[in-house]
Tab-separated table of C-alpha atoms in Angstrom:
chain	number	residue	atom	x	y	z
T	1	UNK	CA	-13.847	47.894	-14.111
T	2	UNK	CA	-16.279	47.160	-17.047
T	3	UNK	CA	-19.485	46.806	-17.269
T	4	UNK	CA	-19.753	43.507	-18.895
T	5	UNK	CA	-23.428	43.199	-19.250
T	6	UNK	CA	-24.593	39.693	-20.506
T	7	UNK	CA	-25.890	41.554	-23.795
T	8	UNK	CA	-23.161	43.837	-25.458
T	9	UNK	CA	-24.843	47.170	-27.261
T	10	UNK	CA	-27.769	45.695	-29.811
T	11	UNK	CA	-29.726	48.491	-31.660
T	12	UNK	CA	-31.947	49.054	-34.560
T	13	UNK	CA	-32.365	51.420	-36.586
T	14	UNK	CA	-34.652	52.739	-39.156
T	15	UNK	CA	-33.619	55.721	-41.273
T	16	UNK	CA	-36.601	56.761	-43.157
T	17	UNK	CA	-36.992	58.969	-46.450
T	18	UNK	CA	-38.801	61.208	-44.657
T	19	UNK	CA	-36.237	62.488	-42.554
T	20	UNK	CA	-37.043	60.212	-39.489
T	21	UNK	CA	-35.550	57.400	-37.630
T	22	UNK	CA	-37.133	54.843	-35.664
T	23	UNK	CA	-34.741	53.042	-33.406
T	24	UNK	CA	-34.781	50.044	-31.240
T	25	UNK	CA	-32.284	49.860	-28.132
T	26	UNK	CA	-31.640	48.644	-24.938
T	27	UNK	CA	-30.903	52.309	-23.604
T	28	UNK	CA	-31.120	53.270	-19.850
T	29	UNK	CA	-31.112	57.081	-20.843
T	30	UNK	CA	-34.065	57.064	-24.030
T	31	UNK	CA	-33.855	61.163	-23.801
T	32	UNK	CA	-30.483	61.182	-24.069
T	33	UNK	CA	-30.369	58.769	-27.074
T	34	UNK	CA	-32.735	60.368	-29.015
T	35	UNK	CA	-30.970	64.256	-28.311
T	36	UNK	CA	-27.311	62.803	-29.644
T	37	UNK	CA	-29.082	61.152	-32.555
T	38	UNK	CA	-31.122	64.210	-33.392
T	39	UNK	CA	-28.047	65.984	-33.191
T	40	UNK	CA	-25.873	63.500	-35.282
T	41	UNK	CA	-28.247	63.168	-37.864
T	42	UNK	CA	-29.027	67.245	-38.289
T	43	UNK	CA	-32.676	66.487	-37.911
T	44	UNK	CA	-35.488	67.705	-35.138
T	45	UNK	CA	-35.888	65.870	-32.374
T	46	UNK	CA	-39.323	65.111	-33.242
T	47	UNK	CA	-38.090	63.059	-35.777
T	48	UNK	CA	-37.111	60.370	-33.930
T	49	UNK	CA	-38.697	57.629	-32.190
T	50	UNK	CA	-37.027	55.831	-29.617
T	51	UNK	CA	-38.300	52.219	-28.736
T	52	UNK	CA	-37.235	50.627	-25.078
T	53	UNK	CA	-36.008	47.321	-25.283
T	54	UNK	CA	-35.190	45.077	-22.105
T	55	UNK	CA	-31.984	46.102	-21.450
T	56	UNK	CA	-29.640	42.377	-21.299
T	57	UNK	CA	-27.839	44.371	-18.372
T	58	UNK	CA	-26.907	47.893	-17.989
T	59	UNK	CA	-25.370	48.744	-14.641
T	60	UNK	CA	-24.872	52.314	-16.168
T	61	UNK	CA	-23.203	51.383	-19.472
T	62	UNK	CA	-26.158	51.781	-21.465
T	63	UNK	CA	-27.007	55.360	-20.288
T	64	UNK	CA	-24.763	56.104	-23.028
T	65	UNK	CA	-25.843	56.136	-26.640
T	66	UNK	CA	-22.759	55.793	-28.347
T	67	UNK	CA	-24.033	52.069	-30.346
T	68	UNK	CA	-27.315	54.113	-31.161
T	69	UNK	CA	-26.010	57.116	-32.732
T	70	UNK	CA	-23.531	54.513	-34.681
T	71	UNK	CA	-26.627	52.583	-35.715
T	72	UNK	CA	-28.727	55.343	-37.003
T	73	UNK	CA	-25.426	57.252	-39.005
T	74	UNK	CA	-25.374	53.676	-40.373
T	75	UNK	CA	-28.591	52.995	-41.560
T	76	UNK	CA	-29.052	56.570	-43.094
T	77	UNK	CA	-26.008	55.889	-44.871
T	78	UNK	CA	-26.933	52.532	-45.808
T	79	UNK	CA	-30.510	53.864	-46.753
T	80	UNK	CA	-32.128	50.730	-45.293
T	81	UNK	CA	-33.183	49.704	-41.790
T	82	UNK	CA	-29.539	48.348	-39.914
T	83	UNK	CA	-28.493	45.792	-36.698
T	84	UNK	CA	-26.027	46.819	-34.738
T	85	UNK	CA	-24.486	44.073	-32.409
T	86	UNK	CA	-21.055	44.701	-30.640
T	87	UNK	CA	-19.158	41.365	-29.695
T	88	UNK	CA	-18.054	41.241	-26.292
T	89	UNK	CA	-13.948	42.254	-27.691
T	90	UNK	CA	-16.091	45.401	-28.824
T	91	UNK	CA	-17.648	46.260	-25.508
T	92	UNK	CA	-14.587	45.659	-23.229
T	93	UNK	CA	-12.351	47.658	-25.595
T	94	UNK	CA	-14.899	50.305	-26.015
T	95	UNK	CA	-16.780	50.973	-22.773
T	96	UNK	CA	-16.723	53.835	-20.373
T	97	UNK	CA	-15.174	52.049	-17.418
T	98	UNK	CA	-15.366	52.679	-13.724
T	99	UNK	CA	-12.415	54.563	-13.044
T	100	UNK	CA	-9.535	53.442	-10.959
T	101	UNK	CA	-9.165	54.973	-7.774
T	102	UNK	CA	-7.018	55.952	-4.493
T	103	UNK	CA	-7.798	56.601	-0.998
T	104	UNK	CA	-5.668	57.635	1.815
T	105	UNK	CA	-7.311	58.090	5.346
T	106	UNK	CA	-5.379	59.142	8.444
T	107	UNK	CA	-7.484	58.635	11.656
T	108	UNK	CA	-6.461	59.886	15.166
T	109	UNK	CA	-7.042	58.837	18.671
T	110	UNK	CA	-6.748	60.315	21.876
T	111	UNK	CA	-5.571	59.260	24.873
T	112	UNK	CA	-8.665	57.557	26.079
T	113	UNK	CA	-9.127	56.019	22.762
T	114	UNK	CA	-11.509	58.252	21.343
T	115	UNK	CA	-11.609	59.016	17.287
T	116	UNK	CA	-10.788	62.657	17.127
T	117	UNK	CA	-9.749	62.994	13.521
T	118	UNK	CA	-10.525	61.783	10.174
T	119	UNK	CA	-8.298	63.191	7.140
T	120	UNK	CA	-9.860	61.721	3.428
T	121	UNK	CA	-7.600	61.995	0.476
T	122	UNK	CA	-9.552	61.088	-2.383
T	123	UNK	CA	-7.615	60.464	-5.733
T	124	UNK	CA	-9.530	59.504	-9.351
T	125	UNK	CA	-10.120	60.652	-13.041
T	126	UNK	CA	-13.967	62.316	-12.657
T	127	UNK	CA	-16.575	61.208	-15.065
T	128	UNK	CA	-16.296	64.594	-16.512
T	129	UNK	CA	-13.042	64.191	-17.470
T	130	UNK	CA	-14.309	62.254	-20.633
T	131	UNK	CA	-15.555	65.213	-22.489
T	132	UNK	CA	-13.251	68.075	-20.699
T	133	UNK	CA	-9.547	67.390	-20.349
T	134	UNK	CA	-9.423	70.724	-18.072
T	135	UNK	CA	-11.477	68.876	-15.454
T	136	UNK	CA	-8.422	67.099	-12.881
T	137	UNK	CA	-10.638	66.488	-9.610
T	138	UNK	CA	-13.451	64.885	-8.727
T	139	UNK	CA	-16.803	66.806	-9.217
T	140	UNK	CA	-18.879	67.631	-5.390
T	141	UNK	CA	-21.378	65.014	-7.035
T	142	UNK	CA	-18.925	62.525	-6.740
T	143	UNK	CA	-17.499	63.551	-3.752
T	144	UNK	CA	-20.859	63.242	-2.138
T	145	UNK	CA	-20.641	59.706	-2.793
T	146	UNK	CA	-19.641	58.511	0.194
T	147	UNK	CA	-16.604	60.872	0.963
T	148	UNK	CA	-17.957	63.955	1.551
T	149	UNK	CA	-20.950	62.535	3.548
T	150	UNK	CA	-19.522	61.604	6.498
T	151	UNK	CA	-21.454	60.725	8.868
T	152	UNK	CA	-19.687	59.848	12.111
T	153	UNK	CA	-19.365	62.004	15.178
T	154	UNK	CA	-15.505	62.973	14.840
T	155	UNK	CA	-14.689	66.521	15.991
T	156	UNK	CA	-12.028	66.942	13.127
T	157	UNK	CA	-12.741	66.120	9.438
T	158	UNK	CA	-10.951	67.143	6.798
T	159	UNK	CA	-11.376	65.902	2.894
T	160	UNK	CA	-9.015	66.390	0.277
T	161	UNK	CA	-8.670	65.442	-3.272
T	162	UNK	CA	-5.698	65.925	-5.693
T	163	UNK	CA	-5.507	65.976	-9.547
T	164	UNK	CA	-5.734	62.717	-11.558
T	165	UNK	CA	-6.105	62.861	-15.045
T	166	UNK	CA	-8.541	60.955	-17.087
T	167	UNK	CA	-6.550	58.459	-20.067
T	168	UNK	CA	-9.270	56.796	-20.914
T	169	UNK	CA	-13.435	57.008	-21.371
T	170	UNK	CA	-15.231	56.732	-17.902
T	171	UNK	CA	-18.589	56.434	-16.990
T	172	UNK	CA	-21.012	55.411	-14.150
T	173	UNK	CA	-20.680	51.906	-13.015
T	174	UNK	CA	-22.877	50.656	-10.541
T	175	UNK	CA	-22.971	52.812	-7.206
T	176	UNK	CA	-20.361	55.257	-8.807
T	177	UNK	CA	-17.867	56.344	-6.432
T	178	UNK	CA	-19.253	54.986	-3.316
T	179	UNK	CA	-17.335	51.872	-4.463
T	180	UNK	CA	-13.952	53.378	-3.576
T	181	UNK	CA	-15.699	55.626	-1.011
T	182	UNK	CA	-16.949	52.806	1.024
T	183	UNK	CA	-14.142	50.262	0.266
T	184	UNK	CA	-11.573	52.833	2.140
T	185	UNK	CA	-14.021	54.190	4.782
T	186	UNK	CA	-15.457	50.744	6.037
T	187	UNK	CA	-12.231	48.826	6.014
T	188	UNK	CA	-10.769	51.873	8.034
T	189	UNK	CA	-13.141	51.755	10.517
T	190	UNK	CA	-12.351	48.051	10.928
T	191	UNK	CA	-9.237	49.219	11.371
T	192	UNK	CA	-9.911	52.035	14.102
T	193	UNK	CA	-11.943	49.761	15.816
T	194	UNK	CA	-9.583	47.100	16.285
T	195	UNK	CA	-6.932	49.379	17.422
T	196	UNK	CA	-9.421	50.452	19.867
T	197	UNK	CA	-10.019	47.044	21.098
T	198	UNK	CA	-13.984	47.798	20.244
T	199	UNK	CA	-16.596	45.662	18.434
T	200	UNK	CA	-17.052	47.234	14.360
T	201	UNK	CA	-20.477	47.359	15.072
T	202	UNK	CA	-20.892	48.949	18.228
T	203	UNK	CA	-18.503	51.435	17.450
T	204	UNK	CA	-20.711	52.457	14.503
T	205	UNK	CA	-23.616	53.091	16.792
T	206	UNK	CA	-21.373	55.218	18.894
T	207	UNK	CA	-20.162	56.920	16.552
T	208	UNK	CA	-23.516	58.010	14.462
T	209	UNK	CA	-24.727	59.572	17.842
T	210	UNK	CA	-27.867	60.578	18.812
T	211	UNK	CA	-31.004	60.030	16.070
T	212	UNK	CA	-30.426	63.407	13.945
T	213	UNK	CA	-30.698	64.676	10.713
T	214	UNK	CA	-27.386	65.721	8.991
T	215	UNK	CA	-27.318	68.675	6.565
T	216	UNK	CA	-24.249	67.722	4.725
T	217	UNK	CA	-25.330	70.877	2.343
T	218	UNK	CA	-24.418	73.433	5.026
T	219	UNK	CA	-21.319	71.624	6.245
T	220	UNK	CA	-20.167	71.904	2.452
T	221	UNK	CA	-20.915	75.121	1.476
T	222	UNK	CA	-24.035	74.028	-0.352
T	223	UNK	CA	-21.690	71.974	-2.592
T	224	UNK	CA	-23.250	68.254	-1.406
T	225	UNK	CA	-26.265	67.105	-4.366
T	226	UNK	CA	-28.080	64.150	-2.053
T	227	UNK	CA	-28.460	62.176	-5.474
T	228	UNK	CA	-30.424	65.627	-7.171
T	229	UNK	CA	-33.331	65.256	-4.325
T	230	UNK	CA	-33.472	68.294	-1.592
T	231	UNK	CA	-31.725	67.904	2.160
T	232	UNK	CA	-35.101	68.568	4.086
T	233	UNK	CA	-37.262	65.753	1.809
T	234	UNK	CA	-34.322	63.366	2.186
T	235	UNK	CA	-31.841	63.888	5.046
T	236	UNK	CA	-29.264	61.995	6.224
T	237	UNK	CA	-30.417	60.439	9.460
T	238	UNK	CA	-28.551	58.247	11.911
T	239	UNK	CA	-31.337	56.479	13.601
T	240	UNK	CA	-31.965	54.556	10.254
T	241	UNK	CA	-29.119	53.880	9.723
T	242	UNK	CA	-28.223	52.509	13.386
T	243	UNK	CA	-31.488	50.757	13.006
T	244	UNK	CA	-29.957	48.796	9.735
T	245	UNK	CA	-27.031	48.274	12.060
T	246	UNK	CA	-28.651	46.545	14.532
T	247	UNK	CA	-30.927	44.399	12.583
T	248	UNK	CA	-28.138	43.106	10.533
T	249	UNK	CA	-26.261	42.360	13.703
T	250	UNK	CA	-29.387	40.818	14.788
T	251	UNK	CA	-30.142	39.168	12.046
T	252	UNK	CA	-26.592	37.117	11.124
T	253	UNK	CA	-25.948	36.426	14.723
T	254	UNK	CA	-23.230	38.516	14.650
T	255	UNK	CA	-22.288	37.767	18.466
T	256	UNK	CA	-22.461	34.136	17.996
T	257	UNK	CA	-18.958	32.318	18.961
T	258	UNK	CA	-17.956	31.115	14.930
T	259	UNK	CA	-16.309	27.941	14.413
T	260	UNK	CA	-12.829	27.752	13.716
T	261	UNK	CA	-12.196	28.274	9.946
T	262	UNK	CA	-15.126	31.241	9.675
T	263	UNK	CA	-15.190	34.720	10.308
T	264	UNK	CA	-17.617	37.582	9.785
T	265	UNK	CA	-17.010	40.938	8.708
T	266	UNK	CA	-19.128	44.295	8.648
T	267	UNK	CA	-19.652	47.656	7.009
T	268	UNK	CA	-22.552	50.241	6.396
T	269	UNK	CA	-23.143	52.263	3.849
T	270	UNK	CA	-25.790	54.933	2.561
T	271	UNK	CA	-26.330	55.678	-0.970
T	272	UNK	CA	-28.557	56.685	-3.588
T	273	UNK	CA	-30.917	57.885	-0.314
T	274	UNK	CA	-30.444	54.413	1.388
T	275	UNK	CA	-29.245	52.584	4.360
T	276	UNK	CA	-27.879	49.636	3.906
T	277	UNK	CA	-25.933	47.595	6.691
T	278	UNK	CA	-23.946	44.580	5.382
T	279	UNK	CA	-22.516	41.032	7.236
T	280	UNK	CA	-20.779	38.613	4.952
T	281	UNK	CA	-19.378	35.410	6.331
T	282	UNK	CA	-16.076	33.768	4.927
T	283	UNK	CA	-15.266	30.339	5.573
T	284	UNK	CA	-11.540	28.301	4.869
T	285	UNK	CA	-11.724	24.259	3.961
T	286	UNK	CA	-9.198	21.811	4.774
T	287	UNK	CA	-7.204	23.181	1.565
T	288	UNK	CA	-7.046	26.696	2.572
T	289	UNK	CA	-9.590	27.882	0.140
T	290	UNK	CA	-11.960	30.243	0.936
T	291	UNK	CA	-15.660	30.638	0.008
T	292	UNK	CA	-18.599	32.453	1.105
T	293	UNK	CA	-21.147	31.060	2.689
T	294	UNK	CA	-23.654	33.353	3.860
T	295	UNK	CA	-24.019	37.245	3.512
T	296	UNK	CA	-27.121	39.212	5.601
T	297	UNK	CA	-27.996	43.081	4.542
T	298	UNK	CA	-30.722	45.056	6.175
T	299	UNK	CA	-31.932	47.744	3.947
T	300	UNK	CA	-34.238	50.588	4.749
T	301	UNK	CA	-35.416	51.896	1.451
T	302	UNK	CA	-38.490	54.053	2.806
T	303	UNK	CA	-41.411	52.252	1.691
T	304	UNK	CA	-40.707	48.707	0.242
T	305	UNK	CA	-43.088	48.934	-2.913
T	306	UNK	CA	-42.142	45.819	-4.340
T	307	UNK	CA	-40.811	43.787	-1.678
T	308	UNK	CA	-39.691	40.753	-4.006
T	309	UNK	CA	-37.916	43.068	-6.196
T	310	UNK	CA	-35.782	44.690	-3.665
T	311	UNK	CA	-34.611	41.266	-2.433
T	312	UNK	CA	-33.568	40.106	-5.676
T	313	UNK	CA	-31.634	43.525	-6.563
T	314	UNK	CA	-29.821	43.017	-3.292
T	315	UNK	CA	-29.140	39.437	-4.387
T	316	UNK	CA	-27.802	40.508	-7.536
T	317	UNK	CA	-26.115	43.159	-6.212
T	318	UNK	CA	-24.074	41.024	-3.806
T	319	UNK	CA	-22.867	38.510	-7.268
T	320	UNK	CA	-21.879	42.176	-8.952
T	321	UNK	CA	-19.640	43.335	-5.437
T	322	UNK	CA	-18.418	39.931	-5.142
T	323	UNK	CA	-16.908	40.329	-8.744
T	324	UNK	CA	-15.798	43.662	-8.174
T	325	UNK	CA	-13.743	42.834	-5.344
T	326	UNK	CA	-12.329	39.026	-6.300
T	327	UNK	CA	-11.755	38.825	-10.047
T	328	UNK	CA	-12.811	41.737	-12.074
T	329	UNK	CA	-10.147	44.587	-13.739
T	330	UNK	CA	-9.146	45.998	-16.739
T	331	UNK	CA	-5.429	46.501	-17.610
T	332	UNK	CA	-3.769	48.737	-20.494
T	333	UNK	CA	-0.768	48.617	-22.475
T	334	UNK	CA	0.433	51.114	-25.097
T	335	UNK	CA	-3.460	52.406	-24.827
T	336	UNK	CA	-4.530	48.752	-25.470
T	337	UNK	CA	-7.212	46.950	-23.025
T	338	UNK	CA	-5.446	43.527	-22.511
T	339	UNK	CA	-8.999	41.870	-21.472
T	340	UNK	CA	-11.202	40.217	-24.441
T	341	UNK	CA	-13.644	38.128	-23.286
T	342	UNK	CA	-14.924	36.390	-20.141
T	343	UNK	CA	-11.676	34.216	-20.115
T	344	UNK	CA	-9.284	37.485	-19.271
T	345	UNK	CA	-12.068	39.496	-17.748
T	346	UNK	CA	-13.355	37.346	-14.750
T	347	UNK	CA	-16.425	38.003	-13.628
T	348	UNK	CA	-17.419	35.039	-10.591
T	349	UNK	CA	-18.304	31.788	-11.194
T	350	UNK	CA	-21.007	30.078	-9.276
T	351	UNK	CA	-18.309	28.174	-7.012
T	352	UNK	CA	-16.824	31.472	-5.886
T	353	UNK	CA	-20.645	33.000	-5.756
T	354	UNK	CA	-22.178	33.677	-1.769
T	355	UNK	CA	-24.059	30.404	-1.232
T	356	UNK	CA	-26.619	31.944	1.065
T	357	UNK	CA	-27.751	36.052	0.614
T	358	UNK	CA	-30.429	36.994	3.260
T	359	UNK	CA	-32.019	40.347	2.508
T	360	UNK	CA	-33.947	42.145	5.537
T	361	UNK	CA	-35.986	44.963	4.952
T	362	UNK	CA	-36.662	47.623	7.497
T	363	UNK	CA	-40.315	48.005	7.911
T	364	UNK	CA	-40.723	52.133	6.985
T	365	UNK	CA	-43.436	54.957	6.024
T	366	UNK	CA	-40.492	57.272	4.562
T	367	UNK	CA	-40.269	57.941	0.699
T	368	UNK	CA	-39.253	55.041	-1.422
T	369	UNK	CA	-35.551	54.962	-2.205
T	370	UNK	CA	-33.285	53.378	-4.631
T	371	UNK	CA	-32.320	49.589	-4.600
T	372	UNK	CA	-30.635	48.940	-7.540
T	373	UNK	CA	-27.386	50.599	-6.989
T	374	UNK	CA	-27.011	50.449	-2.625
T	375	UNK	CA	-26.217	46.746	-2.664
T	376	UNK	CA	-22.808	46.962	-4.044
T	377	UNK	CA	-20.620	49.578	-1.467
T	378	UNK	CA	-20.928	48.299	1.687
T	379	UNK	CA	-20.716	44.496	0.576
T	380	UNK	CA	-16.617	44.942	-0.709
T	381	UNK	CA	-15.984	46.176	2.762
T	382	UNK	CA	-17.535	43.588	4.470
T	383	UNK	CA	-16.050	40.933	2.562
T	384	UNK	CA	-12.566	42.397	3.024
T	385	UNK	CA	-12.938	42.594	6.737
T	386	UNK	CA	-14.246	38.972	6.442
T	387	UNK	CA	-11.062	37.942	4.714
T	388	UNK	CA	-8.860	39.711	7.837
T	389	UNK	CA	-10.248	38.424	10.314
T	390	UNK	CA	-9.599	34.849	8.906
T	391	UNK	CA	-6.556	35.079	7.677
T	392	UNK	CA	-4.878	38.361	9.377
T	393	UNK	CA	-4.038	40.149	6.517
T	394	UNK	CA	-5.332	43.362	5.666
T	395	UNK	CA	-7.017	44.328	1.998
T	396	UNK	CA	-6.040	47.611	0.486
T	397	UNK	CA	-6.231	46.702	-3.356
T	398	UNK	CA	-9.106	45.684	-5.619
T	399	UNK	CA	-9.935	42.694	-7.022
T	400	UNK	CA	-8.168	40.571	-4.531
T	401	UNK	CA	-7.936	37.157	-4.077
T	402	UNK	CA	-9.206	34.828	-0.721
């Protein structure tokens, strides 16, 4: 995947005879910007001042300064201030992409139908793998994306990666690895649950357990990062997320008999140190074609600061996912990205966009959590189990089609 942000890199910059360089970018990482400048230009840090613009988009692209070290090498050898502004052909050709990504789980049951195994193979070119060649696994950070962080009560678990090297640059993309993470995970559990002739949702609540904390940091040798925040100030716990569960459930009248031509699919999903539970509703017209009418989350973010904002990230969130899964990719050939512009690199259009996106928060006195970023994994899921239900066949590949 790319990024595709609605504004392509933009910066200004100002080399000065002085020594200094004032620069203007939309950056997401300003400290980061103004160390590889520093360091490109052979001048103190001090010397340059970085200036925040909005960012026109970022979803992790612009962490990267890449267009603001160009702009300031420019304009010092240019000796006069200098615009940089990528065209979108520069920016699909030249970002760090989200990389691609496979998953093989093997789940057993017992005789009474009971999940007694869960066996992860997790297969993609780390982020790390853009600056060191040597590094052919995923890191534990990335692991601990949803892989690692299991959180059901299975007896047997067992996760495994394999070497993939990196052939291209890649970089965070919105909810990193949780995107394959949850993808595989959530559609499995579909999966297990219909073999078990269960409902997806109750079977989640059984399976979480009783309310706990989970120390995924002993259970790992130490080797899970929780998103850089301690265990014990941020634990895992499973009566938020059953709670998220069950008010989603509630919420979409998820029990109600559908009409014929709908279906509803589900999937939860922590990340970035919140719960997130996820119903999206599919519907198939006279024609055969499928839209989506109506998608429900319930999110417990610890305290909901700014209750408008978190609503509108989750609406935006569920566009993003929806692109993700339906129409977004980028292909190579002979090292070549074959996508140019918005007519080869689909991103949705508003009649393939959810019609209806209801966003309940979880009323909570916990720390405040992320929302920018948990919208996006357990939505894919959910749309893919959608998508079987309606039409009996089973997603394994992303972006696919309905």
């Amino acid at each position: 995947y790319a990024h595709a942000t609605k504004e392509p890199i933009a910066v200004i910059a100002d080399y000065k005879g002085d020594g200094s360089v004032e620069i203007w970018a939309p950056t997401q990482h300003p400290q980061w910007a103004r160390g590889a400048v520093a360091g490109a230009l052979g001048i103190e840090i001090d010397k340059v001042k970085m200036n925040v613009t909005l960012l026109g988009g970022g979803f992790g692209r612009k962490s990267k300064p890449d267009g603001v070290v160009e702009a300031a090498l420019l304009s010092k050898a240019a000796k006069t201030p200098v615009r940089v502004q990528w065209t979108r052909e520069d920016d699909l050709h030249h970002d760090f992409y989200h990389s691609h990504s496979a998953q093989r789980i093997v789940a057993t049951l017992d005789g009474a139908g009971k999940l007694t195994g869960w066996n992860q193979h997790s297969v993609f070119p780390a982020i790390g793998a853009t600056g060191n060649p040597d590094e052919l696994h995923p890191s534990d950070g990335e692991l601990g994306l949803g892989c690692t962080d299991f959180p059901f009560n299975v007896p047997n678990i067992r996760i495994e990666t394999h070497e993939s090297k990196a052939h291209t640059r890649i970089g965070w993309l919105r909810s990193v690895s949780n995107i394959n993470h949850a993808f595989a995970a959530q559609c499995m559990m579909d999966e297990i649950a219909e073999a078990r002739g269960v409902d997806p949702i109750q079977q989640a609540i059984e399976l979480l357990g009783e309310d706990r904390d989970l120390n995924f940091a002993e259970e790992t040798g130490g080797k899970y990062e929780n998103y850089g925040e301690k265990i014990e100030d941020f634990p895992w716990n499973t009566g938020r997320m059953k709670k998220v569960i069950q008010t989603v459930a509630e919420k979409s009248n998820w029990s109600q008999n559908l009409a014929a031509g709908n279906a509803m699919g589900f999937a939860a999903h922590k990340s970035f140190l919140t719960y997130v539970a996820c119903v999206v509703m599919v519907e198939k017209d006279a024609n055969g074609n499928l839209s989506i009418p109506e998608v429900h989350y319930a999110v417990d973010c610890g305290v909901g600061v700014n209750t408008d904002r978190i609503k509108s990230q989750f609406e935006g969130g569920a566009q993003f996912a929806t692109s993700l899964a339906m129409t977004s990719a980028i292909t190579f050939d002979k090292g070549q990205v074959q996508q140019h512009n918005f007519d080869s690199y689909q991103i949705i259009r508003m009649p393939q966009a959810p019609k209806k996106i209801e966003v309940h928060i979880v009323p909570s006195t916990e720390k405040p959590t992320g929302v920018g970023e948990p919208p996006v994994p357990p939505y894919i899921p959910a749309l893919a189990n959608a998508v079987y239900k309606l039409t009996g066949k089973r997603i394994y590949e992303l972006p696919f089609k309905i």
